[in-house]
Coordinates of C-alpha atoms in Angstrom, one line a residue:
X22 CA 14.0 14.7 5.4
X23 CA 10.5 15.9 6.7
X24 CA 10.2 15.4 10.3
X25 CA 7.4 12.4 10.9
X26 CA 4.8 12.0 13.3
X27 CA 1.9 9.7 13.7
X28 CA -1.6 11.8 14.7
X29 CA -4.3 10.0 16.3
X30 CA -7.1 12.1 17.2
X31 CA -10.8 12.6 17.6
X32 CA -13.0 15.4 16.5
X33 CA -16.5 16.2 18.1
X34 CA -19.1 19.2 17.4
X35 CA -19.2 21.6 19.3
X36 CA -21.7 25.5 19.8
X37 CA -20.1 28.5 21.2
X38 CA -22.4 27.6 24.4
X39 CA -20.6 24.2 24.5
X40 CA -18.4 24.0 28.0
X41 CA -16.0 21.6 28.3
X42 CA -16.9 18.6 31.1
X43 CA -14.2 18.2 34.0
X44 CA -11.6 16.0 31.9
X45 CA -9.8 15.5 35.3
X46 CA -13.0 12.9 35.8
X47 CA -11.6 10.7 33.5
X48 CA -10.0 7.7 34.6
X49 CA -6.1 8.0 34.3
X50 CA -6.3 11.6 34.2
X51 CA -4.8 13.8 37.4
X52 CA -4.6 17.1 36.0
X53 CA -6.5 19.0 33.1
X54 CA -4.0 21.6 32.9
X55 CA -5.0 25.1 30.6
X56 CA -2.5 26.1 28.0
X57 CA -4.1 28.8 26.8
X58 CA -5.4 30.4 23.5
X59 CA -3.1 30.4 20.0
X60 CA -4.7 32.1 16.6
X61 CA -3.7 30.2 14.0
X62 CA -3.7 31.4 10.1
X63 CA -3.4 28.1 8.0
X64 CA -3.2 28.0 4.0
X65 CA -4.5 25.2 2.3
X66 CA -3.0 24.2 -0.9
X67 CA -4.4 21.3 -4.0
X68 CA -4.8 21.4 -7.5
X69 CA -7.8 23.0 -9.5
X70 CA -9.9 19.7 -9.6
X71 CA -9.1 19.1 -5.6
X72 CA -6.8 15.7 -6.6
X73 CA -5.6 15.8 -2.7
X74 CA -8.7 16.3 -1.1
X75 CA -10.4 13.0 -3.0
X76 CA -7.6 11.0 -1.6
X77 CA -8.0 12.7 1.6
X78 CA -4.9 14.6 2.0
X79 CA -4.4 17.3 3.8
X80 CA -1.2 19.9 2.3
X81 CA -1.1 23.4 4.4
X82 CA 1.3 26.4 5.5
X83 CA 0.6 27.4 9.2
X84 CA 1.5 30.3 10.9
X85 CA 1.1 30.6 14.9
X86 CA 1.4 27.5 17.4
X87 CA 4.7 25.8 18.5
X88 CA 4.4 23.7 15.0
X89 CA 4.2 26.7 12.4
X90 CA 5.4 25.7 9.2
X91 CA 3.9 23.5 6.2
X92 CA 2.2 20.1 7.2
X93 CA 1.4 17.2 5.1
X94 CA -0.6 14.7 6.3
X95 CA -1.4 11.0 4.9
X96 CA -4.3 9.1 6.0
X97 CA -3.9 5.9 7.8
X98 CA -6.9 4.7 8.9
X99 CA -10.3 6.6 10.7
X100 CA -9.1 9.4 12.7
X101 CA -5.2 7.9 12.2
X102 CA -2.9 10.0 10.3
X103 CA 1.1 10.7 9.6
X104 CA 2.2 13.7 9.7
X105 CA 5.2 15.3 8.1
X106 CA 6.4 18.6 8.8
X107 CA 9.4 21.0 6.7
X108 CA 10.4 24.6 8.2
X109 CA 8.1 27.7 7.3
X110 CA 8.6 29.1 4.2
X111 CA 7.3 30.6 0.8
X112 CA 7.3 28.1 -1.4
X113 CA 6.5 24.4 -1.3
X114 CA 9.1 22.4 0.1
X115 CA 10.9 20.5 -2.4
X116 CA 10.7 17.0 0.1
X117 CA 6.8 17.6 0.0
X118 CA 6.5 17.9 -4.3
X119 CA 8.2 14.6 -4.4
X120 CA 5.5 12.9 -2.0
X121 CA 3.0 14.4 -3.9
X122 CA 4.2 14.1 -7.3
X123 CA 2.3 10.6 -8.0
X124 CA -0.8 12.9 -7.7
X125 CA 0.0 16.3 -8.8
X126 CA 2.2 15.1 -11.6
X127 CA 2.6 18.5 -13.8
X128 CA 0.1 20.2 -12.1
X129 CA 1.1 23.1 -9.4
X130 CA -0.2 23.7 -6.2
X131 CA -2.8 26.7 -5.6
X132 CA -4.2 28.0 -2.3
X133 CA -7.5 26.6 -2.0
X134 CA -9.2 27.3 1.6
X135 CA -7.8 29.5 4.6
X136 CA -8.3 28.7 8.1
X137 CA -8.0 30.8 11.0
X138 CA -8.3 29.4 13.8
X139 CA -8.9 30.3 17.5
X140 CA -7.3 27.6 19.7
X141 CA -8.1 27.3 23.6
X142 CA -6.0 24.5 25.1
X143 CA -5.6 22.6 27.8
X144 CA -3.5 19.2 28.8
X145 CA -4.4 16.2 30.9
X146 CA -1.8 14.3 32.2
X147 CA -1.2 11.7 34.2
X148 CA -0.2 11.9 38.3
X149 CA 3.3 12.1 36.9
X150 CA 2.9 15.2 34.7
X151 CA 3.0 13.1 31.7
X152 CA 1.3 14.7 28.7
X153 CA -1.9 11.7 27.9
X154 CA -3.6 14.1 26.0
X155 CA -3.9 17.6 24.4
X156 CA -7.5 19.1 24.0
X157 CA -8.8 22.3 22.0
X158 CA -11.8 23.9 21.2
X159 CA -11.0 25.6 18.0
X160 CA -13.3 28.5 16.7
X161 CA -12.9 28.4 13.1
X162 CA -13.8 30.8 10.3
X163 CA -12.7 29.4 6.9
X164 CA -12.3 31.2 3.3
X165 CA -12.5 29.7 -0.2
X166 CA -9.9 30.7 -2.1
X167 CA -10.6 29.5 -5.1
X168 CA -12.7 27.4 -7.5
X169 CA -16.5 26.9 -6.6
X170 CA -17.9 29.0 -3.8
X171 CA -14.8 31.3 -4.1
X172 CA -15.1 34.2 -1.6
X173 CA -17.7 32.0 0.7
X174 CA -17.2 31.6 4.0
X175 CA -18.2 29.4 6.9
X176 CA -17.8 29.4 11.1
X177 CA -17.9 26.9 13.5
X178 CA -16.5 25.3 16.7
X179 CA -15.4 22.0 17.2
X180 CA -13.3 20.0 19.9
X181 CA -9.9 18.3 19.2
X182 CA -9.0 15.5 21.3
X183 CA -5.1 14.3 20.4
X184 CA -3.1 11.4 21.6
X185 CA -0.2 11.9 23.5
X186 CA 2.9 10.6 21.3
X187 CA 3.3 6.7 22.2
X188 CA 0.0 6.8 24.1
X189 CA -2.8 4.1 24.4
X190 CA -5.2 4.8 21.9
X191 CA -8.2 3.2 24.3
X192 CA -7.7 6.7 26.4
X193 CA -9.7 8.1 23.7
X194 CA -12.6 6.0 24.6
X195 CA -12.4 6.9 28.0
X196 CA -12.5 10.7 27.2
X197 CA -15.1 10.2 24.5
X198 CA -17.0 8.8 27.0
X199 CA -16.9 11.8 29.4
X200 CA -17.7 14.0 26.4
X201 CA -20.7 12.2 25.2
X202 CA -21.8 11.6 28.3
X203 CA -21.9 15.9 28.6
X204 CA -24.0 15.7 25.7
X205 CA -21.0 16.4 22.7
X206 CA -21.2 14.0 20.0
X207 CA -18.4 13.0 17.6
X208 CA -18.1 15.5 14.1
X209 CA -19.1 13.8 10.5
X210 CA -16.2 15.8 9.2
X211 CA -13.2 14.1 8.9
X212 CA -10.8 17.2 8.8
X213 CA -11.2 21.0 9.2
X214 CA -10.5 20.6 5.5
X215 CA -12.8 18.5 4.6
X216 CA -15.9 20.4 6.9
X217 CA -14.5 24.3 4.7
X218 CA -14.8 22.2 1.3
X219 CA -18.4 21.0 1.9
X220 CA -19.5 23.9 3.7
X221 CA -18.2 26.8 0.7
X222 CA -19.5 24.6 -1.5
X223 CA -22.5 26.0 -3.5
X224 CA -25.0 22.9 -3.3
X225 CA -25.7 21.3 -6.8
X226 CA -28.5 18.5 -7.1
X227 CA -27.6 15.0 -5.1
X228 CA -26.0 12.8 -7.6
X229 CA -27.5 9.6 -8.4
X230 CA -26.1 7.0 -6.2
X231 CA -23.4 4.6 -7.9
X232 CA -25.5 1.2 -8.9
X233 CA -23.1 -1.9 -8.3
X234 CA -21.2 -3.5 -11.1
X235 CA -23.3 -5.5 -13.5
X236 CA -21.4 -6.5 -16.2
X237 CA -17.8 -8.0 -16.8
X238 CA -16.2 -5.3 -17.7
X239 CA -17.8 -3.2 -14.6
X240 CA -16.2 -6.2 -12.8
X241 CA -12.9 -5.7 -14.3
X242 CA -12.8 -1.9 -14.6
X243 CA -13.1 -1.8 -10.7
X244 CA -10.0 -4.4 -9.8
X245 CA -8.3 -2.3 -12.8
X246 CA -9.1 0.4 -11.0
X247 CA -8.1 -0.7 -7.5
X248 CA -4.9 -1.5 -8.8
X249 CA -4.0 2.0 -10.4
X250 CA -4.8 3.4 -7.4
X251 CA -2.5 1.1 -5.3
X252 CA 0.0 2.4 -7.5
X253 CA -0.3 5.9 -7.0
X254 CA -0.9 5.9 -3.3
X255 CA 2.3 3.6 -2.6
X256 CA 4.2 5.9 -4.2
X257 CA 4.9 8.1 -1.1
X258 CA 5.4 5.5 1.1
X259 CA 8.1 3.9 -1.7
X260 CA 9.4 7.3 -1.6
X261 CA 9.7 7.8 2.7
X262 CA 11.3 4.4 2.6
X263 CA 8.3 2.8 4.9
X264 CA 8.3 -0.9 5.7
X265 CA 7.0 -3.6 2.8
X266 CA 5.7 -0.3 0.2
X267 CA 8.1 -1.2 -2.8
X268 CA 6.8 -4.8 -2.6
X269 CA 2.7 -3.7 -2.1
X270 CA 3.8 -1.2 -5.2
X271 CA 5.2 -3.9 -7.1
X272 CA 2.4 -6.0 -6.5
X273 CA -0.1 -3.8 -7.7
X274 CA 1.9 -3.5 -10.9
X275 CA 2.1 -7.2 -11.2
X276 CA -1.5 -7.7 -10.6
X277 CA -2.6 -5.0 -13.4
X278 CA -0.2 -6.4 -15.5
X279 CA -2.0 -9.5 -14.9
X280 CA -5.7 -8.4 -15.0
X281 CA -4.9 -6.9 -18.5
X282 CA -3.8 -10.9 -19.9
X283 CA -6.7 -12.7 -18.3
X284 CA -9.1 -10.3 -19.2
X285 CA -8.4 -9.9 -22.9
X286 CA -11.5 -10.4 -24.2
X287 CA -13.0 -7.7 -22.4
X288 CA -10.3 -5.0 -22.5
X289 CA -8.7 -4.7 -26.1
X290 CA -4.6 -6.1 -25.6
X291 CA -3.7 -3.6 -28.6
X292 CA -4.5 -0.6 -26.2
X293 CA -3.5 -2.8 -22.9
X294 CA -0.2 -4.6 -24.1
X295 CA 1.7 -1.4 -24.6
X296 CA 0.7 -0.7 -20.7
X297 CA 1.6 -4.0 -19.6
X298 CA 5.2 -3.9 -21.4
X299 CA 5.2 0.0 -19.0
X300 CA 4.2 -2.0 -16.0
X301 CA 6.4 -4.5 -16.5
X302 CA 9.4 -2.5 -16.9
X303 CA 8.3 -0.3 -13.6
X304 CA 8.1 -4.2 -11.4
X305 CA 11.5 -4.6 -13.1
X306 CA 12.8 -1.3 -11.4
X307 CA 11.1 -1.7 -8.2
X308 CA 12.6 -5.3 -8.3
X309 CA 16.1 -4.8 -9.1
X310 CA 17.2 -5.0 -4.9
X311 CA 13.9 -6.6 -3.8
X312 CA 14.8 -10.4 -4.7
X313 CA 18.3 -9.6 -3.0
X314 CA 17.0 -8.4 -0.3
X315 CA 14.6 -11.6 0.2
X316 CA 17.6 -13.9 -0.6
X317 CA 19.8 -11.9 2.4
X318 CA 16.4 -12.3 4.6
X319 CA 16.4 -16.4 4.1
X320 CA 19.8 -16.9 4.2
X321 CA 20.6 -14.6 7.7
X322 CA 17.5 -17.0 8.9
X323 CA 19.1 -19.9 7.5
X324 CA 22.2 -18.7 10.1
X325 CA 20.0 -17.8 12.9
X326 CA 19.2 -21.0 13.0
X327 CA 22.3 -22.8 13.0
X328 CA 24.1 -23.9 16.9
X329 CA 27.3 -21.6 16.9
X330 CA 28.8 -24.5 17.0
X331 CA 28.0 -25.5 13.4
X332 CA 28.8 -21.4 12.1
X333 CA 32.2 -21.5 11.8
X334 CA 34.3 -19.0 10.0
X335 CA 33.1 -15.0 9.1
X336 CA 30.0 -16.7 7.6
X337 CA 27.7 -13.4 8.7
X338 CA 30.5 -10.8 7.6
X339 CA 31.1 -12.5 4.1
X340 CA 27.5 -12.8 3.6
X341 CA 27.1 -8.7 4.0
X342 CA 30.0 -8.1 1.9
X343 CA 28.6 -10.8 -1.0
X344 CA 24.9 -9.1 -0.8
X345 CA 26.5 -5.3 -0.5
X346 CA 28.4 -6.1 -3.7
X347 CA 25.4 -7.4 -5.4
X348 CA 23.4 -4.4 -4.4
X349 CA 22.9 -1.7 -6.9
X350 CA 22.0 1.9 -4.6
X351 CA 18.6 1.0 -5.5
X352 CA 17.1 3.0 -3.0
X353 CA 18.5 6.0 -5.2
X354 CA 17.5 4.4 -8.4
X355 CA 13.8 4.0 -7.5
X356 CA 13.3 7.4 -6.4
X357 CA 15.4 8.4 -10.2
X358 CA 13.2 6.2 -11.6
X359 CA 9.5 7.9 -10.1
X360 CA 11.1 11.1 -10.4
X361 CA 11.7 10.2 -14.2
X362 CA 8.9 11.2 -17.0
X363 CA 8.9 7.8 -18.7
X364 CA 7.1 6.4 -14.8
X365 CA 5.1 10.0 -14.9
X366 CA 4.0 9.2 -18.5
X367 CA 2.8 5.7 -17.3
X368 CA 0.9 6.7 -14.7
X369 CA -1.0 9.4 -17.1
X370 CA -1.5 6.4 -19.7
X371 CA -3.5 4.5 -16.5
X372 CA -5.8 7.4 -16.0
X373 CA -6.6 7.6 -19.2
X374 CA -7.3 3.8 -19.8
X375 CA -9.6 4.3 -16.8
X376 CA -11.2 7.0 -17.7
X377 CA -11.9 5.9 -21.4
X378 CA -11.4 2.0 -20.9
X379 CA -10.8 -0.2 -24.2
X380 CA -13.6 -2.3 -24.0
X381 CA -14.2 -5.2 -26.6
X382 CA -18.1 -6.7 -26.7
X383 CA -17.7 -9.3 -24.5
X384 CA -17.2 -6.2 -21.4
X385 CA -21.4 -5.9 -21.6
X386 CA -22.2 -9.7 -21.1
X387 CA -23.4 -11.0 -17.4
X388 CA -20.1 -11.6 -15.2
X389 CA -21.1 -15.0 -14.5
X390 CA -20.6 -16.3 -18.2
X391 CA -17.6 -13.9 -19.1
X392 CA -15.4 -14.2 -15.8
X393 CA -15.5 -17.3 -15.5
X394 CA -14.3 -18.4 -19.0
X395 CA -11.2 -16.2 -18.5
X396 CA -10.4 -17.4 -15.0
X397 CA -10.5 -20.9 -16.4
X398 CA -8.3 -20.0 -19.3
X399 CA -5.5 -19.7 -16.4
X400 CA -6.3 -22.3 -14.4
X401 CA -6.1 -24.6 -17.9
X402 CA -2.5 -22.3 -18.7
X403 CA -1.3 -23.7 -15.2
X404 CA -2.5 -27.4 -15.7
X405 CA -0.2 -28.0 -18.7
X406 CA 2.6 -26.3 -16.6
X407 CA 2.3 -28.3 -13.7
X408 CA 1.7 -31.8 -16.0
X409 CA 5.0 -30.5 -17.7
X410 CA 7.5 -30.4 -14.0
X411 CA 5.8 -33.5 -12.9
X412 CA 6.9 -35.5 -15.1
X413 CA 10.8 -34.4 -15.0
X414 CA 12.7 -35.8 -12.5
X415 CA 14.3 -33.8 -10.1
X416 CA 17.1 -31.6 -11.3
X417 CA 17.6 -28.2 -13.4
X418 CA 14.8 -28.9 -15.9
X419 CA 12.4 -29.5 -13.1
X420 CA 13.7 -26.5 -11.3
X421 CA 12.9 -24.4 -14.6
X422 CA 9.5 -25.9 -14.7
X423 CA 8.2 -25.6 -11.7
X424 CA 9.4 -21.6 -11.7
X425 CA 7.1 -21.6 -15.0
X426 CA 4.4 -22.9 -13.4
X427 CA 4.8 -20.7 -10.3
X428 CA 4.2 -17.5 -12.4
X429 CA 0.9 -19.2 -13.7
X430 CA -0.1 -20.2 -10.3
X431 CA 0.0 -16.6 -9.4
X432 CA -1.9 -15.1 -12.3
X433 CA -4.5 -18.0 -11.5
X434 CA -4.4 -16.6 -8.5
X435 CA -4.4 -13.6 -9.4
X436 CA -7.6 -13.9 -11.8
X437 CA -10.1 -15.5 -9.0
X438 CA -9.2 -12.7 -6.7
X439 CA -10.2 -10.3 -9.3
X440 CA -13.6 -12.3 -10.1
X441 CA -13.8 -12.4 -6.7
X442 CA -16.5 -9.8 -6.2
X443 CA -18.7 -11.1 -9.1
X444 CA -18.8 -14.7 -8.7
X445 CA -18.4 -15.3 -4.8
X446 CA -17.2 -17.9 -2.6
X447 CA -16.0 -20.1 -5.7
X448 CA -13.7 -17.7 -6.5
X449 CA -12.4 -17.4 -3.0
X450 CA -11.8 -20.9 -3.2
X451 CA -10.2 -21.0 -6.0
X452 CA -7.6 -18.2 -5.7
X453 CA -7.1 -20.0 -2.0
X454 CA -5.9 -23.1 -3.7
X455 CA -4.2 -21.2 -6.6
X456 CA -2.5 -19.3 -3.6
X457 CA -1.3 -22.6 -1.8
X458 CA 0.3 -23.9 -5.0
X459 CA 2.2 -20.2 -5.4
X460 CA 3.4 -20.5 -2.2
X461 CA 4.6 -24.5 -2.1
X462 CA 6.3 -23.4 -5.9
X463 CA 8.0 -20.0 -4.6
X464 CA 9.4 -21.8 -2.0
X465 CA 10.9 -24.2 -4.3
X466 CA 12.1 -21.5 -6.2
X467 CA 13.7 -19.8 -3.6
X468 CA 15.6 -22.5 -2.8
X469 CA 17.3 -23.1 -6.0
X470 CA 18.3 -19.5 -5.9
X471 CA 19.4 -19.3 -2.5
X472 CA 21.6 -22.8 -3.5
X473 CA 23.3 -20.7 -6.0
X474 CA 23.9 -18.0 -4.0
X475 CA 25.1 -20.4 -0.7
X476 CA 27.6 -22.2 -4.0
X477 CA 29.2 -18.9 -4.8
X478 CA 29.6 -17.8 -1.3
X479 CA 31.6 -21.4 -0.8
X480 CA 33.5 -20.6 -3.6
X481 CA 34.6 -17.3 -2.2
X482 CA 35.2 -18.3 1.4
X483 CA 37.6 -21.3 -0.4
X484 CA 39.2 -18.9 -2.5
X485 CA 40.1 -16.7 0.7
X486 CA 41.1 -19.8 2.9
X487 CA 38.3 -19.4 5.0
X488 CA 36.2 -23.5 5.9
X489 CA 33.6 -24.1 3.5
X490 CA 31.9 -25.9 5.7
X491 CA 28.9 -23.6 7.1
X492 CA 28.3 -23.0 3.3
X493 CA 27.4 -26.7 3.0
X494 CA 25.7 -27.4 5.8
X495 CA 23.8 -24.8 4.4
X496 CA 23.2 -25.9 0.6
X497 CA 22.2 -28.9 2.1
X498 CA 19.7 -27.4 4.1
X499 CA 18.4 -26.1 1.3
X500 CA 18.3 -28.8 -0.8
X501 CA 16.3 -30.8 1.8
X502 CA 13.7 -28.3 1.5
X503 CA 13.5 -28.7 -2.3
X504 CA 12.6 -32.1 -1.9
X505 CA 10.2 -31.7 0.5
X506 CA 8.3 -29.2 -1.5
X507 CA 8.8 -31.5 -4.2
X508 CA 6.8 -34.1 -2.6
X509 CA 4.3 -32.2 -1.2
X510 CA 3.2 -30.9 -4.3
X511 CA 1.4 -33.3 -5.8
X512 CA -0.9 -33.5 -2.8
X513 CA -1.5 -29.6 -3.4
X514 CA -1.7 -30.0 -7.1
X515 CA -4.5 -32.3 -6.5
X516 CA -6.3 -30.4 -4.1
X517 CA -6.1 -27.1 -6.5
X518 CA -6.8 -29.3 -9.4
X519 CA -10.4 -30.6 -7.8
X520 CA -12.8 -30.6 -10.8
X521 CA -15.5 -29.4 -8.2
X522 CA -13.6 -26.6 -7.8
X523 CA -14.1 -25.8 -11.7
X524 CA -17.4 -26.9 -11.8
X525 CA -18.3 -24.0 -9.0
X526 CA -16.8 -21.4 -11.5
X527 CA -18.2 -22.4 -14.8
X528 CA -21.1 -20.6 -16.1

């Protein structure tokens, strides 16, 4: 595994005459201490058609400097980005093709820019000696490799200014401060990269600025388009096993899954239901651990929350062994499974739907008669749901219903977010209220499946002479929850169900 590290840093402009104010003067700082000068030789690497560079990504192999080797960077936020490093070598390291491959798919990796870089250095740090800061003026002469411009070349000098690991990032505004106040002003280029792209780039006439979205499909193209992307860039973060990514990815799926059945009059379903049954099969894959993984959250909270008293027996240990059991090495199976051509194959079908988008002759109407018509196409889809589990009493065929008319609350949902941008604070509204029934019906959902779960778990623990009791306590916990959601929905079925709230969308 790549080592990781998370780079905050600030870049100003900078002239050969620039000097460097006294960065002892800032507050905090004791010592500016001089490291001296490093070259640095960096190769940059991206496909012909510069796929990393328009998602901001930064791939290189850098020789010189205590961190030689090739670098990978993903952006965070502004001037916020994670690292990853991999020993030098020749080729590209095998960890850093699988991070990528969401982008590059078959395409290889070419050299694209050179860098070399003079690097004068210096430290501040704290009356302790502990590193706050590392800052460099770099004097850079950069080479185009290859495509347009090849052979150009461009200088210049700029200052780096780069958080100490851990450190606070408000000590940036304090050196900022010192620097602007010496007259150096923050760089418009967000990486070296960047600056050696725009610079060897032979200037072509100023495109004509993008107008906004005026028609549905415009409107529905861009959420499309939002959530192909979503795709592709959670894909790394899927693969480096980061906090929340395989649910965000799996979102993204369901939510383009969604837009395509909403939206059916405006992208043709004989191109799009193909896709969907992809996407759906892809949330299936990302999914297969992710409920269990939910279930084993609610039910360790469930035992958190118990007195000691009332946990009697291994409750904790037969809980791990029940959910190992259950678990399928699904970490191992997702990365199979974006590794696999069938998921490559999807992704290429996405580009190519947005690229050449299956538009049917309602896409050219006005957004505010087409997007509303399919947004209330759901909402109606959820109505005779939620008439249908209101009028069962409790028990398994409410429990089925209301799980029925949870997935229609979310593509309700779903739908007003999408219209969001088009039709405005109705929308909003709406998808707010569609949200709260979701949530009051997921609830209820996961209740009845963590019931089941707490049943077989008391069946085990009697089966092994262990007390049953915790287990019960339990299931009866969880049943009291069921019935409170079940009696407060029909307050937020009301509320969602407002004619006003309909009468804001129509057109």
């Amino acid at each position: 595994m790549a080592d990781t590290k998370r780079e905050i840093e600030r870049k100003y402009e900078a002239t050969d005459a620039t000097r460097l104010p006294d960065l002892s003067r800032v507050a905090g700082v004791a010592r500016a201490v001089p490291k001296g000068v490093t070259e640095l030789d960096a190769v940059y690497y991206d496909t012909p058609g510069l796929r990393l560079a328009a998602d901001s990504l930064t791939l290189r192999r850098r020789t010189g400097g205590a961190d030689e080797g090739w670098h990978l960077k993903f952006p965070v936020a502004t001037g916020i980005r994670d690292e990853l490093h991999e020993p030098l070598g020749d080729t590209l390291p095998r960890s850093f093709a699988a991070l990528l491959r969401s982008r590059l798919r078959h395409d290889e990796v070419t050299p694209v820019v050179r860098l070399l870089s003079s690097r004068d250095v210096q430290h501040l740090t704290d009356a302790d000696g502990t590193l706050l800061a590392e800052v460099s003026v770099d004097t850079v002469l950069a080479e185009r490799l290859a495509g347009k411009g090849s052979g150009t070349t461009a200088t210049w000098t700029e200052i780096e200014v780069e958080l100490a690991d851990d450190g606070d990032p408000a000590f940036l505004d304090a050196v900022e401060k010192r620097l602007r106040k010496a007259g150096v002003r923050p760089s418009d280029a967000s990486s070296k990269l960047a600056r050696a792209l725009a610079e060897t780039t032979p200037v072509r006439k100023k495109k004509r600025e993008t107008e906004d979205p005026h028609t549905a499909g415009d409107h529905v193209l861009t959420y499309v388009r939002e959530q192909i992307r979503a795709i592709v860039e959670r894909d790394p973060a899927v693969r480096r096993d980061l906090p929340d990514s395989v649910h965000k990815m799996r979102v993204a799926t369901r939510r383009l899954r969604s837009a395509f059945k909403t939206y059916r009059t405006i992208l043709d379903r004989e191109v799009t239901d193909p896709v969907g049954a992809e996407l759906k099969w892809l949330a299936g894959e990302l999914g297969v651990d992710r409920d269990q993984e939910v279930l084993d959250e609610r039910l360790t909270g469930r035992i958190d929350a118990l007195p000691t008293t009332l946990a009697l027996g291994p409750v904790r240990g037969r809980l791990q062994v029940w959910s190992a059991a259950r678990r399928t090495g699904s970490r191992r199976r997702i990365i199979d499974v974006l590794d696999g051509e069938r998921y490559l194959d999807l992704l290429d079908t996405l580009d190519a739907l947005a690229a050449d988008p299956p538009l049917r002759p309602a896409a050219s109407r006005a957004p505010g008669k087409a997007l509303p018509r399919a947004v209330l196409k759901d909402y109606e889809r959820l109505a005779r749901r939620m008439d249908h589990a209101l009028e069962h009493p409790p028990g398994p065929e409410r429990d089925t219903a209301m799980h029925e008319a949870r997935k229609a609350a979310k593509r309700a949902r779903y739908a007003g977010e999408a219209a969001r941008p088009a039709l405005g604070r109705p929308a909003k509204r709406f998808a707010k209220r569609m949200k709260a029934v979701q949530s009051l019906l997921g609830d209820h959902q996961d209740s009845v499946v963590a019931r089941e779960a707490l049943r077989t778990l008391a069946v085990q623990a009697h089966a092994a002479g262990e007390t049953t009791f915790t287990w019960g306590l339990l299931y009866g916990h969880e049943e009291a929850t069921a019935d409170r959601r079940e009696r407060e929905l029909p307050e937020v079925w009301a509320r969602a169900s407002d004619p006003v709230l309909r009468a804001d969308l129509a057109p």
